[in-house]
Coordinates of C-alpha atoms and ligand atoms in Angstrom, one line a residue:
X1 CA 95.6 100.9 112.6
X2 CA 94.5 100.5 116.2
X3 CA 90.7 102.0 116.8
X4 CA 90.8 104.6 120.0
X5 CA 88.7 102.8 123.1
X6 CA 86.5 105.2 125.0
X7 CA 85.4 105.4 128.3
X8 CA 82.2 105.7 130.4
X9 CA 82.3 109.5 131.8
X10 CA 82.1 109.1 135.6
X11 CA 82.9 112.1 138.1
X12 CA 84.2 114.5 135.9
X13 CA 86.2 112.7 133.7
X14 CA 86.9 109.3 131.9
X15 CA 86.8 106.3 134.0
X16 CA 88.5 102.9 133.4
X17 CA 85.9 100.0 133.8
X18 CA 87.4 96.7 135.9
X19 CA 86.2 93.7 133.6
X20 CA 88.0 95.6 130.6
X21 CA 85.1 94.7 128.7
X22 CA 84.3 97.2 125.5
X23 CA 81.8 97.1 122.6
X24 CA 82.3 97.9 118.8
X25 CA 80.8 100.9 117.2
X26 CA 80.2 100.9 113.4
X27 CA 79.7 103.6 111.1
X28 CA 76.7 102.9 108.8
X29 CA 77.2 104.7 105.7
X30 CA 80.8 102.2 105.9
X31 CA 80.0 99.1 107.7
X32 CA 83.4 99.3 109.1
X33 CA 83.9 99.5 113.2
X34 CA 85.1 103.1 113.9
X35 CA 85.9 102.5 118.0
X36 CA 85.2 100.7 120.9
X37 CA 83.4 101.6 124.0
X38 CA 84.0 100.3 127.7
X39 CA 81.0 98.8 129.2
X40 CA 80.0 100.6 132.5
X41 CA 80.5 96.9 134.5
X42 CA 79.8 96.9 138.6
X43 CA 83.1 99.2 139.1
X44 CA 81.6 101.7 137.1
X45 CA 77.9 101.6 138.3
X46 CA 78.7 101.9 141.8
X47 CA 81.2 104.7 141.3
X48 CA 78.5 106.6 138.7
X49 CA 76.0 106.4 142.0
X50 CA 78.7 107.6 144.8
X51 CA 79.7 110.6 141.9
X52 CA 76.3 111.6 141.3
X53 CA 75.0 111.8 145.0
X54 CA 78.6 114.1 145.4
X55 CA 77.2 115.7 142.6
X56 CA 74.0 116.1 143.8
X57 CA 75.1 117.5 146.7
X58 CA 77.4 120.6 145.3
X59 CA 75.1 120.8 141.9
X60 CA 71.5 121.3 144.0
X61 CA 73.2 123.5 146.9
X62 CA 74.0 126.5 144.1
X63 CA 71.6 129.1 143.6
X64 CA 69.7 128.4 140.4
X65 CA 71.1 131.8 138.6
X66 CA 74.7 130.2 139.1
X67 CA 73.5 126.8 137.4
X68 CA 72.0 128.6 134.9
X69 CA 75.3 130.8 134.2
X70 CA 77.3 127.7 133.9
X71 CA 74.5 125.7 131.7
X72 CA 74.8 128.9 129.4
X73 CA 78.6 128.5 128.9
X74 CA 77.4 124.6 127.8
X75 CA 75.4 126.5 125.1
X76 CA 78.2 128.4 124.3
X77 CA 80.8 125.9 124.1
X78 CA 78.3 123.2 122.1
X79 CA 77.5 126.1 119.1
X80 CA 81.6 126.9 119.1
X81 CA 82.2 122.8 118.4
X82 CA 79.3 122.7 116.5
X83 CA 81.2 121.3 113.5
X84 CA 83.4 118.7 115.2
X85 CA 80.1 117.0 117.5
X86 CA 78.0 117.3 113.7
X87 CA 80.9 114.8 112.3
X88 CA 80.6 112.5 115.1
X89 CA 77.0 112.0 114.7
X90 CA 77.4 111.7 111.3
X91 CA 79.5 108.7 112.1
X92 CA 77.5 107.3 114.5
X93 CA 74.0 107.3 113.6
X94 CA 75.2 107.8 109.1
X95 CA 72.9 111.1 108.6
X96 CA 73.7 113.5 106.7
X97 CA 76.2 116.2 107.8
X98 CA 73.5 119.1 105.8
X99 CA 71.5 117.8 108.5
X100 CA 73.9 117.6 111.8
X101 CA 75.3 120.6 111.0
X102 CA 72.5 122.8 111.4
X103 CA 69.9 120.9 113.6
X104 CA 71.3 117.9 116.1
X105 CA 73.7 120.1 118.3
X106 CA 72.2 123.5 117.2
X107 CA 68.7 121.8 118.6
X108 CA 70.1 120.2 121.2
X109 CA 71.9 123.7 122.6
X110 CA 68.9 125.9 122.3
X111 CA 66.6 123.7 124.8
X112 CA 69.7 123.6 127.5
X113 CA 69.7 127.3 126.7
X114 CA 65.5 127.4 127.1
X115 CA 65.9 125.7 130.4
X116 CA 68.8 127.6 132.0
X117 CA 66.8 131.0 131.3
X118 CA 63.7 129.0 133.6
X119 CA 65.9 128.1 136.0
X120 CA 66.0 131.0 138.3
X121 CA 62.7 132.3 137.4
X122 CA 61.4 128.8 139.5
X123 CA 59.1 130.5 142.5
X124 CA 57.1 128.6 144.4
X125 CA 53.5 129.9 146.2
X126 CA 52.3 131.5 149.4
X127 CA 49.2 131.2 150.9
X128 CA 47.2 132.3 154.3
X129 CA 45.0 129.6 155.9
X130 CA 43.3 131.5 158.7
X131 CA 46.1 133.0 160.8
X132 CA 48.3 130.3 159.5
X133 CA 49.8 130.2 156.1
X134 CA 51.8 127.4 154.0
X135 CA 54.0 128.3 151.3
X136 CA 55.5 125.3 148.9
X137 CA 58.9 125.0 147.0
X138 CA 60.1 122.8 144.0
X139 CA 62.6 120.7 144.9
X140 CA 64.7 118.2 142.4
X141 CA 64.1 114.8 142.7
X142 CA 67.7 114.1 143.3
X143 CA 69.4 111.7 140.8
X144 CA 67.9 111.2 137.6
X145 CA 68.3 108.9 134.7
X146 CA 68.3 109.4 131.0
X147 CA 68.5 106.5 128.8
X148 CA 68.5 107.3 125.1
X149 CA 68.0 106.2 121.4
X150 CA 70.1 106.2 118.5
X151 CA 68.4 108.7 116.0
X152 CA 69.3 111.5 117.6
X153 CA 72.3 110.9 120.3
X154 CA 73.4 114.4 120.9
X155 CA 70.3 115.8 120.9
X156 CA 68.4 113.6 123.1
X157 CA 71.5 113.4 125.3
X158 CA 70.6 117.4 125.5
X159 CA 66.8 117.7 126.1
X160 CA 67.0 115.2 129.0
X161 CA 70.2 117.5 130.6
X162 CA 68.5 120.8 130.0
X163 CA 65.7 120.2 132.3
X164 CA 67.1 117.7 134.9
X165 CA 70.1 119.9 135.3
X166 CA 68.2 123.1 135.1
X167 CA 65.8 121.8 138.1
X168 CA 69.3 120.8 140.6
X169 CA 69.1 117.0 139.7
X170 CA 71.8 115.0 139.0
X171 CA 71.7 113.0 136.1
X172 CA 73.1 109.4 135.0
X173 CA 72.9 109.1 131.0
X174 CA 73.3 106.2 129.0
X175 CA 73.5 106.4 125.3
X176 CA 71.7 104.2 122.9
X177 CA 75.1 101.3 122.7
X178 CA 75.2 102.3 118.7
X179 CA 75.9 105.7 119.5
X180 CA 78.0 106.4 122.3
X181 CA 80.5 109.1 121.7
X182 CA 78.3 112.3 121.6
X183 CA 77.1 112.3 125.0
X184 CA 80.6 111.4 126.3
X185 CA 81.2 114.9 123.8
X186 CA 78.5 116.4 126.3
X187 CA 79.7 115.2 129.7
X188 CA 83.0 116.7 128.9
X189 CA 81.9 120.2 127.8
X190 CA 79.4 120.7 130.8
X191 CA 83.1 120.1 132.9
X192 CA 84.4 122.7 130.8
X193 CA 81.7 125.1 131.8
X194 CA 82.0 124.5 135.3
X195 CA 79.7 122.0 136.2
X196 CA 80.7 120.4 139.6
X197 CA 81.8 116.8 139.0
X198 CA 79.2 113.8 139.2
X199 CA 76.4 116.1 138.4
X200 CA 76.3 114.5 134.7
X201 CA 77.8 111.0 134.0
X202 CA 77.8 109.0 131.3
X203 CA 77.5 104.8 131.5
X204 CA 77.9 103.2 128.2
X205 CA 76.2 99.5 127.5
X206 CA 72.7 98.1 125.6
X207 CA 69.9 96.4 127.9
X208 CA 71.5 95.7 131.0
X209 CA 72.8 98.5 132.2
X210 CA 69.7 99.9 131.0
X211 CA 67.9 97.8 133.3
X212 CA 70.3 98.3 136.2
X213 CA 69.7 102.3 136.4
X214 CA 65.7 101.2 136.1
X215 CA 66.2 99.1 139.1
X216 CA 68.5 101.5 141.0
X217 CA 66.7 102.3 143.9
X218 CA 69.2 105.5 144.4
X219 CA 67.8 106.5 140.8
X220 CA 64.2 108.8 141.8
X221 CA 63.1 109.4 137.7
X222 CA 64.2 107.6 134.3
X223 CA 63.3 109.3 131.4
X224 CA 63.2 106.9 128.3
X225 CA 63.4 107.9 124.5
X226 CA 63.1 104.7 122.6
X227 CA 60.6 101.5 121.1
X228 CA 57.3 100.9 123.0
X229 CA 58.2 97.2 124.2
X230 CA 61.1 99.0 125.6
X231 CA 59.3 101.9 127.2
X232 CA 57.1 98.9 129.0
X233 CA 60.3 96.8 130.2
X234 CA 61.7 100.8 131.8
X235 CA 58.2 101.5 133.7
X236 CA 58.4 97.6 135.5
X237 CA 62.1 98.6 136.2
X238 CA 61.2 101.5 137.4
X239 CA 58.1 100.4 139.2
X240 CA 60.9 98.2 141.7
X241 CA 61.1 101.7 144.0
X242 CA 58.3 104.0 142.3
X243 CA 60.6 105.9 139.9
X244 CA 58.9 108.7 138.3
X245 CA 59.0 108.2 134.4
X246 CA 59.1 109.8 131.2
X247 CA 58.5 107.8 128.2
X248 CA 58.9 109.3 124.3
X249 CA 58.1 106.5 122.7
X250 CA 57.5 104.9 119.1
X251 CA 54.6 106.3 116.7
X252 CA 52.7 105.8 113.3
X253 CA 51.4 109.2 112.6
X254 CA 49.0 110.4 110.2
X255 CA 49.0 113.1 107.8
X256 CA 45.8 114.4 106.5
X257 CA 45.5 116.6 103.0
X258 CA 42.6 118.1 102.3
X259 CA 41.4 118.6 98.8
X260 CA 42.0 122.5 99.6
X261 CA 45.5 122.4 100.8
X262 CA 48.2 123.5 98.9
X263 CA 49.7 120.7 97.5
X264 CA 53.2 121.3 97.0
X265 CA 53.6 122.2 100.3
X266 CA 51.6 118.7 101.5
X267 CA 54.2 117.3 99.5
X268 CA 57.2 119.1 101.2
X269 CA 55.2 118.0 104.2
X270 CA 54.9 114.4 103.4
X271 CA 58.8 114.1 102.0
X272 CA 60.2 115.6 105.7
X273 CA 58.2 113.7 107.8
X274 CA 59.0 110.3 106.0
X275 CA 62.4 111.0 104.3
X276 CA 64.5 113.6 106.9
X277 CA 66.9 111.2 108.6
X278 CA 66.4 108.9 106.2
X279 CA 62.8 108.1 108.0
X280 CA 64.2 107.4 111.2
X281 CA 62.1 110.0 113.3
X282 CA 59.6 109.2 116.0
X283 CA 56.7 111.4 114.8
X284 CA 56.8 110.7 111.2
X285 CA 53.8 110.9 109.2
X286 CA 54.2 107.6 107.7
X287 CA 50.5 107.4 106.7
X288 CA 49.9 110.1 104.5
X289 CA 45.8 110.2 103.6
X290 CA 45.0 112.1 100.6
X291 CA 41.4 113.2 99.6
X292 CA 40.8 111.4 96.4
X293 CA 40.4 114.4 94.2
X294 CA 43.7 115.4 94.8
X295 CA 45.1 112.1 95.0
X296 CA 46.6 111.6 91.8
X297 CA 48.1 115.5 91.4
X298 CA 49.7 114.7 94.9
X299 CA 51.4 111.4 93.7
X300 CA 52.5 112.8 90.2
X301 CA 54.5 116.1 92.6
X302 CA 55.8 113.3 95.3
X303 CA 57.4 110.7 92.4
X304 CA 59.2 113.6 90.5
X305 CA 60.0 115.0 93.5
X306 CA 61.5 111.9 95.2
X307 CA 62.9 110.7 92.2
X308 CA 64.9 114.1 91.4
X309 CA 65.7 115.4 94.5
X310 CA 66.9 112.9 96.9
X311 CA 70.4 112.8 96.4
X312 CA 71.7 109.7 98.4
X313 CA 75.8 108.8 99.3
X314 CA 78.3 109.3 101.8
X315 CA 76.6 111.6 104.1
X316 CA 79.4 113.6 104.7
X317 CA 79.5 114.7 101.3
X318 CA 77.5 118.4 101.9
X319 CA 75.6 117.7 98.8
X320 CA 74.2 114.3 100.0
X321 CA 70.1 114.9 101.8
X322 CA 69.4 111.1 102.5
X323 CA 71.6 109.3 104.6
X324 CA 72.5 105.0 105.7
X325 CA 70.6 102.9 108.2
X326 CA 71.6 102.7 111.6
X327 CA 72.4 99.1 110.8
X328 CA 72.8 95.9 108.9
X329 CA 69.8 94.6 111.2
X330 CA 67.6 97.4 111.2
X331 CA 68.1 98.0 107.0
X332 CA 66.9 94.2 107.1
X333 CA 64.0 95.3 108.8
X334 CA 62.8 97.7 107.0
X335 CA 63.3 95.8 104.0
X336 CA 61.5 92.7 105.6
X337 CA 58.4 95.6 105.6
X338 CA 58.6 96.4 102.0
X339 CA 58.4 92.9 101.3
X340 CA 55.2 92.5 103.3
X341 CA 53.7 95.6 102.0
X342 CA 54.2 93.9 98.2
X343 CA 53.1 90.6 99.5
X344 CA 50.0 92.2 101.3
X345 CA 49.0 94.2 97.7
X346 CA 50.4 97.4 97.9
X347 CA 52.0 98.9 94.8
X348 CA 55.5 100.6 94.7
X349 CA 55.2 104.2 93.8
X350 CA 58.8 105.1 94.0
X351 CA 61.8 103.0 95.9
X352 CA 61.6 99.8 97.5
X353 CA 65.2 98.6 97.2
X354 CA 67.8 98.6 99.0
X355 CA 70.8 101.2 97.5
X356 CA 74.6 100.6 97.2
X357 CA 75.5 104.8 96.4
X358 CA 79.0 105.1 94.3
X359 CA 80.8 107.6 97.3
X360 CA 79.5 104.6 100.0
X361 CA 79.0 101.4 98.3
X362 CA 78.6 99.1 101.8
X363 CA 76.1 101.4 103.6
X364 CA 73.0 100.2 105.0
X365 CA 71.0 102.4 102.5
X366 CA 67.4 101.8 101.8
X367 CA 65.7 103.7 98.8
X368 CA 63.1 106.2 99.7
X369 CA 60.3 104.2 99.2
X370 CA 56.3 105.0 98.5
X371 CA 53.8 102.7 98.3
X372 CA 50.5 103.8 96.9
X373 CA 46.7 101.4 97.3
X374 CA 47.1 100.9 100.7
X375 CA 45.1 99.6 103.0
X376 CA 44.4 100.5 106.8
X377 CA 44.9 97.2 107.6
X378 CA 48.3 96.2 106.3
X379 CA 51.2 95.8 108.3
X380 CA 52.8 99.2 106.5
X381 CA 50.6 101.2 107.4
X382 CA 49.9 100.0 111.2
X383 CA 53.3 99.1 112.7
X384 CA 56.3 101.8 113.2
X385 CA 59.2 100.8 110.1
X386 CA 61.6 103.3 111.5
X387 CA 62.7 103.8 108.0
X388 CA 62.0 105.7 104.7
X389 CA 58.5 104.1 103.9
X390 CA 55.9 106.0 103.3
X391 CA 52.1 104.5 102.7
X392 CA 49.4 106.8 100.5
X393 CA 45.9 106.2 101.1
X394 CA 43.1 107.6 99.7
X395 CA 40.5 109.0 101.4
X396 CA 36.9 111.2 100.7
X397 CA 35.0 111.6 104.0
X398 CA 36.6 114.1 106.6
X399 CA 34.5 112.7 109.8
X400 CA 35.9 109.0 108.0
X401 CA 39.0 110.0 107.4
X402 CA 39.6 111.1 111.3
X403 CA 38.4 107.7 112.6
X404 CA 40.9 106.2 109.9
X405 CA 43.7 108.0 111.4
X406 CA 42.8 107.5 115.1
X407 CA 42.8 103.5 114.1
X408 CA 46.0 103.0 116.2
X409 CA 47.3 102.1 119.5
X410 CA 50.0 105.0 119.2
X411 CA 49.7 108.6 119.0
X412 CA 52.8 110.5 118.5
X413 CA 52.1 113.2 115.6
X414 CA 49.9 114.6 113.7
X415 CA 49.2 116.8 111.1
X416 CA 46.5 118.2 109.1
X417 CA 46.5 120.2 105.2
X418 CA 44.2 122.4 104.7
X419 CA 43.7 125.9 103.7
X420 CA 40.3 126.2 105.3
X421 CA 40.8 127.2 109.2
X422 CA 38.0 125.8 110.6
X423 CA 38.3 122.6 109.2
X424 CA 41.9 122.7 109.9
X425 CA 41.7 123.2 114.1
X426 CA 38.3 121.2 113.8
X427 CA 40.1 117.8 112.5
X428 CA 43.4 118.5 114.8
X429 CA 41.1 118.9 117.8
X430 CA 39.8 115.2 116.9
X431 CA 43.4 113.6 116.4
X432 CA 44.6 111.6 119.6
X433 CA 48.3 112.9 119.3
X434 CA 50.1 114.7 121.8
X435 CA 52.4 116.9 118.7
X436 CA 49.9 117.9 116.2
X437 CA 51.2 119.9 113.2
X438 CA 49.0 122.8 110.7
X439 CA 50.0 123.5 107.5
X440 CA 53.3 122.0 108.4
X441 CA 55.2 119.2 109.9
X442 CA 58.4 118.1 112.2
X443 CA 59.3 121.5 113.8
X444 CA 59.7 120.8 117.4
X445 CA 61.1 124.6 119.1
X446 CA 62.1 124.2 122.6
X447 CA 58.8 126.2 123.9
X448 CA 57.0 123.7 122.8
X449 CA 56.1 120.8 124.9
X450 CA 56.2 117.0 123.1
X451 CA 55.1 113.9 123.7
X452 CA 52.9 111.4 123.0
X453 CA 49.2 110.0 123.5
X454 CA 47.8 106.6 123.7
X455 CA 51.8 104.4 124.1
X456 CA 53.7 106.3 122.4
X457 CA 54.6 108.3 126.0
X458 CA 54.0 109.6 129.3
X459 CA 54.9 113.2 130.2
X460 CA 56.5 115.2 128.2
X461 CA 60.3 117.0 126.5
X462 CA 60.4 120.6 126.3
X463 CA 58.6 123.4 127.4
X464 CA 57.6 124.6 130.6
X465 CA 56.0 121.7 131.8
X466 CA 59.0 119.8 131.3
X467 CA 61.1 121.7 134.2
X468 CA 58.1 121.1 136.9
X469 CA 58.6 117.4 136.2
X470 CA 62.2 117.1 137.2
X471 CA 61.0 118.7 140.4
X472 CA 59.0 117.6 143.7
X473 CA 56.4 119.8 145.8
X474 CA 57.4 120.3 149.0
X475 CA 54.9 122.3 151.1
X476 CA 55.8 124.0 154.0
X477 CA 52.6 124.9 157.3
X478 CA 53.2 127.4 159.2
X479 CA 51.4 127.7 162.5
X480 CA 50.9 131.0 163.6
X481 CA 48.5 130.4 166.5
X482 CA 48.2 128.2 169.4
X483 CA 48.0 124.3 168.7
X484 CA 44.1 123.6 169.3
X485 CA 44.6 120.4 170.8
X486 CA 42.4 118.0 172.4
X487 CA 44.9 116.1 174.7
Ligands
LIG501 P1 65.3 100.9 121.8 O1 64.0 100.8 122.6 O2 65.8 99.7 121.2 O3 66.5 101.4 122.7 C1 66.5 102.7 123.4 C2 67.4 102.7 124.5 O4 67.0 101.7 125.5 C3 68.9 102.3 124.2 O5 69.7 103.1 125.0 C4 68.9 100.9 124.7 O6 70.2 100.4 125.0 C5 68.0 100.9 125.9 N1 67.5 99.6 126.2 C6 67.2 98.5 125.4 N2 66.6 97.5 126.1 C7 66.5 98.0 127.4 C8 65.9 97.5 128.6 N3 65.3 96.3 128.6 N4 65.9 98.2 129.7 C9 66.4 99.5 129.7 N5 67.0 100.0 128.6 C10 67.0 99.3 127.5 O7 65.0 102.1 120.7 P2 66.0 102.5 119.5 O8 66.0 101.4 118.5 O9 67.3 103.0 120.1 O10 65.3 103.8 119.0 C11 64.2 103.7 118.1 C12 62.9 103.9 118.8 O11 62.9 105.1 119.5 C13 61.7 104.1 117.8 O12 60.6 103.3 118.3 C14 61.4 105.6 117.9 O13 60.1 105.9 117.6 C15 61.7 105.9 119.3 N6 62.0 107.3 119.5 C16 61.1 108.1 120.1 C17 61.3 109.4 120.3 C18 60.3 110.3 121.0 O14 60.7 111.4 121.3 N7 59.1 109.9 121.1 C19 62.5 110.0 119.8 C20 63.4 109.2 119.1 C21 63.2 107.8 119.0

């Protein structure tokens, strides 16, 4: 049976590339290739520029209320086919479908809708100088890139549109290369709303075309969602013609439980933030510290609990809650850490193997793993696995424990346990992370502005903030009196 070949998304609708060069996508939960993808070669950079400054053009010119009419029927349109994009992420990325169905497009819908209800309500500010006065507007950038990762394709695909879109920017997306199809899903229901053409376009490809819509001097902001080393190679990109940036990078957050916390609820805590998407979330708390009295209470809940409740397999089976690896490679990966974390004196908990389920035999499935006697300094506990690894330390001292979890180049997440206010807001005021969790952990609403301190980011996704960043100042000086001049 013949595999359907997509297209990059250029002006409206798909566009056939020159070179007729494609790429394979595989499903992970099969290992089988499920379609190709046409590379976005010169042909279809240069005619993604010439459709986005059209775009641009017709897209920026409409009142704000009218974008935000036609940004609503998106919202509309991505709940109705919420079912059909859930599958194909399920294909792409191998999570499971309990988990598209109800978070990836639902998520990604309700931040377009947060950012077409700011749209209009935009103002910018008047003020008298003397006689004179200056008033300023917010202006978009023009066209804007969004380069994306693979965890979440749909949604990321979403939180970068919402705002750039919202703001009159064009905007140039390129999907992660192992998960291509959704935002091409996207491109084609913003048409469907009414979106003039060239005001979203898709390019497909890995690195390179990447690199070329850092480079773009046509391009005025890249907003990145991927690995750190990454993040750095967009910024000298983007440094070529003084892009703006916004980077959501890589973390390795902690989770702190206090001896007063409640522990089951530490452990739900704990299991999300490591195991949700099979571990492959950006602000994961992959070091969970534990005060020692609690320790071994904790441990006993999170084994049973792990061991009993996981249920892992083809992850569209509705049942299944723990999903494949993205790939071959990246299972290796995170299997390559397990071994260090044995070899460097940690002790299996629970996991630590890779999985072959009955209903998906050739997935890239990795056990949900724990490993307890950790040390800070092991390469578990300080480098992002991207995976479903958890590290347990011990700990006794709170102003110790804080200094423990600051030990890190990254600051993504955060999150604190603890039934004792004070000590609760104290500890989180200390934490160097930009998304800092109470009693809680992973819930990221559209209000709420994310991002990351230290290198895992610059700027932020969501929230208000997030709108004045795909705009520019402009401010305007009136003169109202005669020019005092001296010549
Ligand atoms: P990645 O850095 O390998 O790739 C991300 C994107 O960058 C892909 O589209 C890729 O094609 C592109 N790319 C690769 N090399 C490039 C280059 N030299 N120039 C320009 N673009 C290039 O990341 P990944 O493996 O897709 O995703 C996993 C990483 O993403 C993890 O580190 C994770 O923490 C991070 N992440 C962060 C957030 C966040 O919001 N902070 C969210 C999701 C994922």
């Amino acid at each position: 049976m013949s595999l359907p070949i997509y297209q990059n998304f250029v002006h409206g609708k798909p566009l056939a590339n020159a070179s007729g060069e494609t790429f394979s996508v595989t499903n992970p939960a099969t290992g089988c290739v499920i379609y190709h993808m046409e590379v976005a070669d010169d042909f279809i950079q240069q005619q993604a520029i010439e459709s986005a400054k059209q775009g641009f053009a017709v897209w920026s010119a409409m009142a704000p209320i009218e974008r935000s009419r036609i940004l609503l029927k998106a919202v509309t349109l991505l709940r109705d086919n919420n079912d059909a994009l859930a599958r194909i992420e399920v294909l792409d990325t191998g999570k499971p479908i309990q988990e598209a169905n109800c978070v990836d497009v639902l998520t990604g819908a309700d931040v377009i809708e947060y950012f077409a209800g700011l749209a209009p309500a935009q103002v910018g500010t008047q003020q008298p100088v003397g006689d004179d006065f200056f008033y300023t507007r917010k202006e978009p950038l023009g066209i804007c890139a969004g380069i994306g990762a693979w965890n979440y394709p749909l949604q990321i695909a979403c939180w970068k549109s919402g705002p750039a879109l919202a703001a009159g920017n064009a905007l140039i997306f390129k999907p992660s290369e192992e998960t291509p199809l959704g935002a091409i899903k996207l491109a084609e229901i913003f048409m469907q709303a009414g979106m003039p053409a060239g005001a979203f376009n898709v390019v497909q490809g890995a690195a390179e075309v990447g690199q070329w819509l850092c480079h773009h001097p046509d391009i005025e902001k890249v907003s990145f969602t991927g690995e750190v080393g990454t993040g750095k190679k967009v910024m000298m990109g983007a440094a070529s013609n003084l892009k703006d940036v916004t980077m959501e990078l890589g973390g390795k957050s902690p989770l702190i439980v206090f001896d007063d916390a409640d522990v089951s609820e530490a452990v739900s805590a704990a299991m999300l933030g490591n195991f949700y998407t099979q571990g492959e979330i950006c602000t994961n708390c992959t070091r969970v510290y534990v005060h020692k009295t609690i320790y071994q209470t904790f441990l006993n809940e999170l084994k049973t609990r792990t061991e009993n409740n996981i249920v892992v397999g083809d992850p569209l089976d509705p049942n299944v809650n723990f999903g494949a690896l993205i790939s071959k490679q990246h299972k290796q990966q995170v299997l390559n850490f397990i071994e260090s974390g044995k070899a460097q004196g940690a002790k299996l908990l629970t996991g630590g193997t890779e999985l072959s389920p009955a209903s998906a035999p050739n997935g890239y499935f990795v056990a949900p793993t724990v490993f307890i006697d950790c040390h800070d300094e092991m390469d578990i506990v300080k480098q992002e696995i991207f995976g479903p690894v958890m590290s347990v330390l011990p700990f006794e001292d709170e102003v110790d424990v804080i200094k423990r979890a600051n030990a890190t180049d990254l600051g993504l997440g955060a999150g604190v346990f603890s039934l004792n206010i004070q000590r609760a807001h104290r500890v989180i005021h200390q934490l160097k992370a930009g998304i800092c969790w109470v009693n809680s952990y992973g819930n990221s609403p559209a209000e709420m502005p994310v991002g990351g301190y230290k290198q895992s980011g610059i700027g932020r996704e969501n929230g208000i903030e997030t709108l004045n960043s795909y705009t520019q100042n402009k401010s305007v000086y009136v003169g109202m009196t005669k020019i005092d001049s001296p010549f």
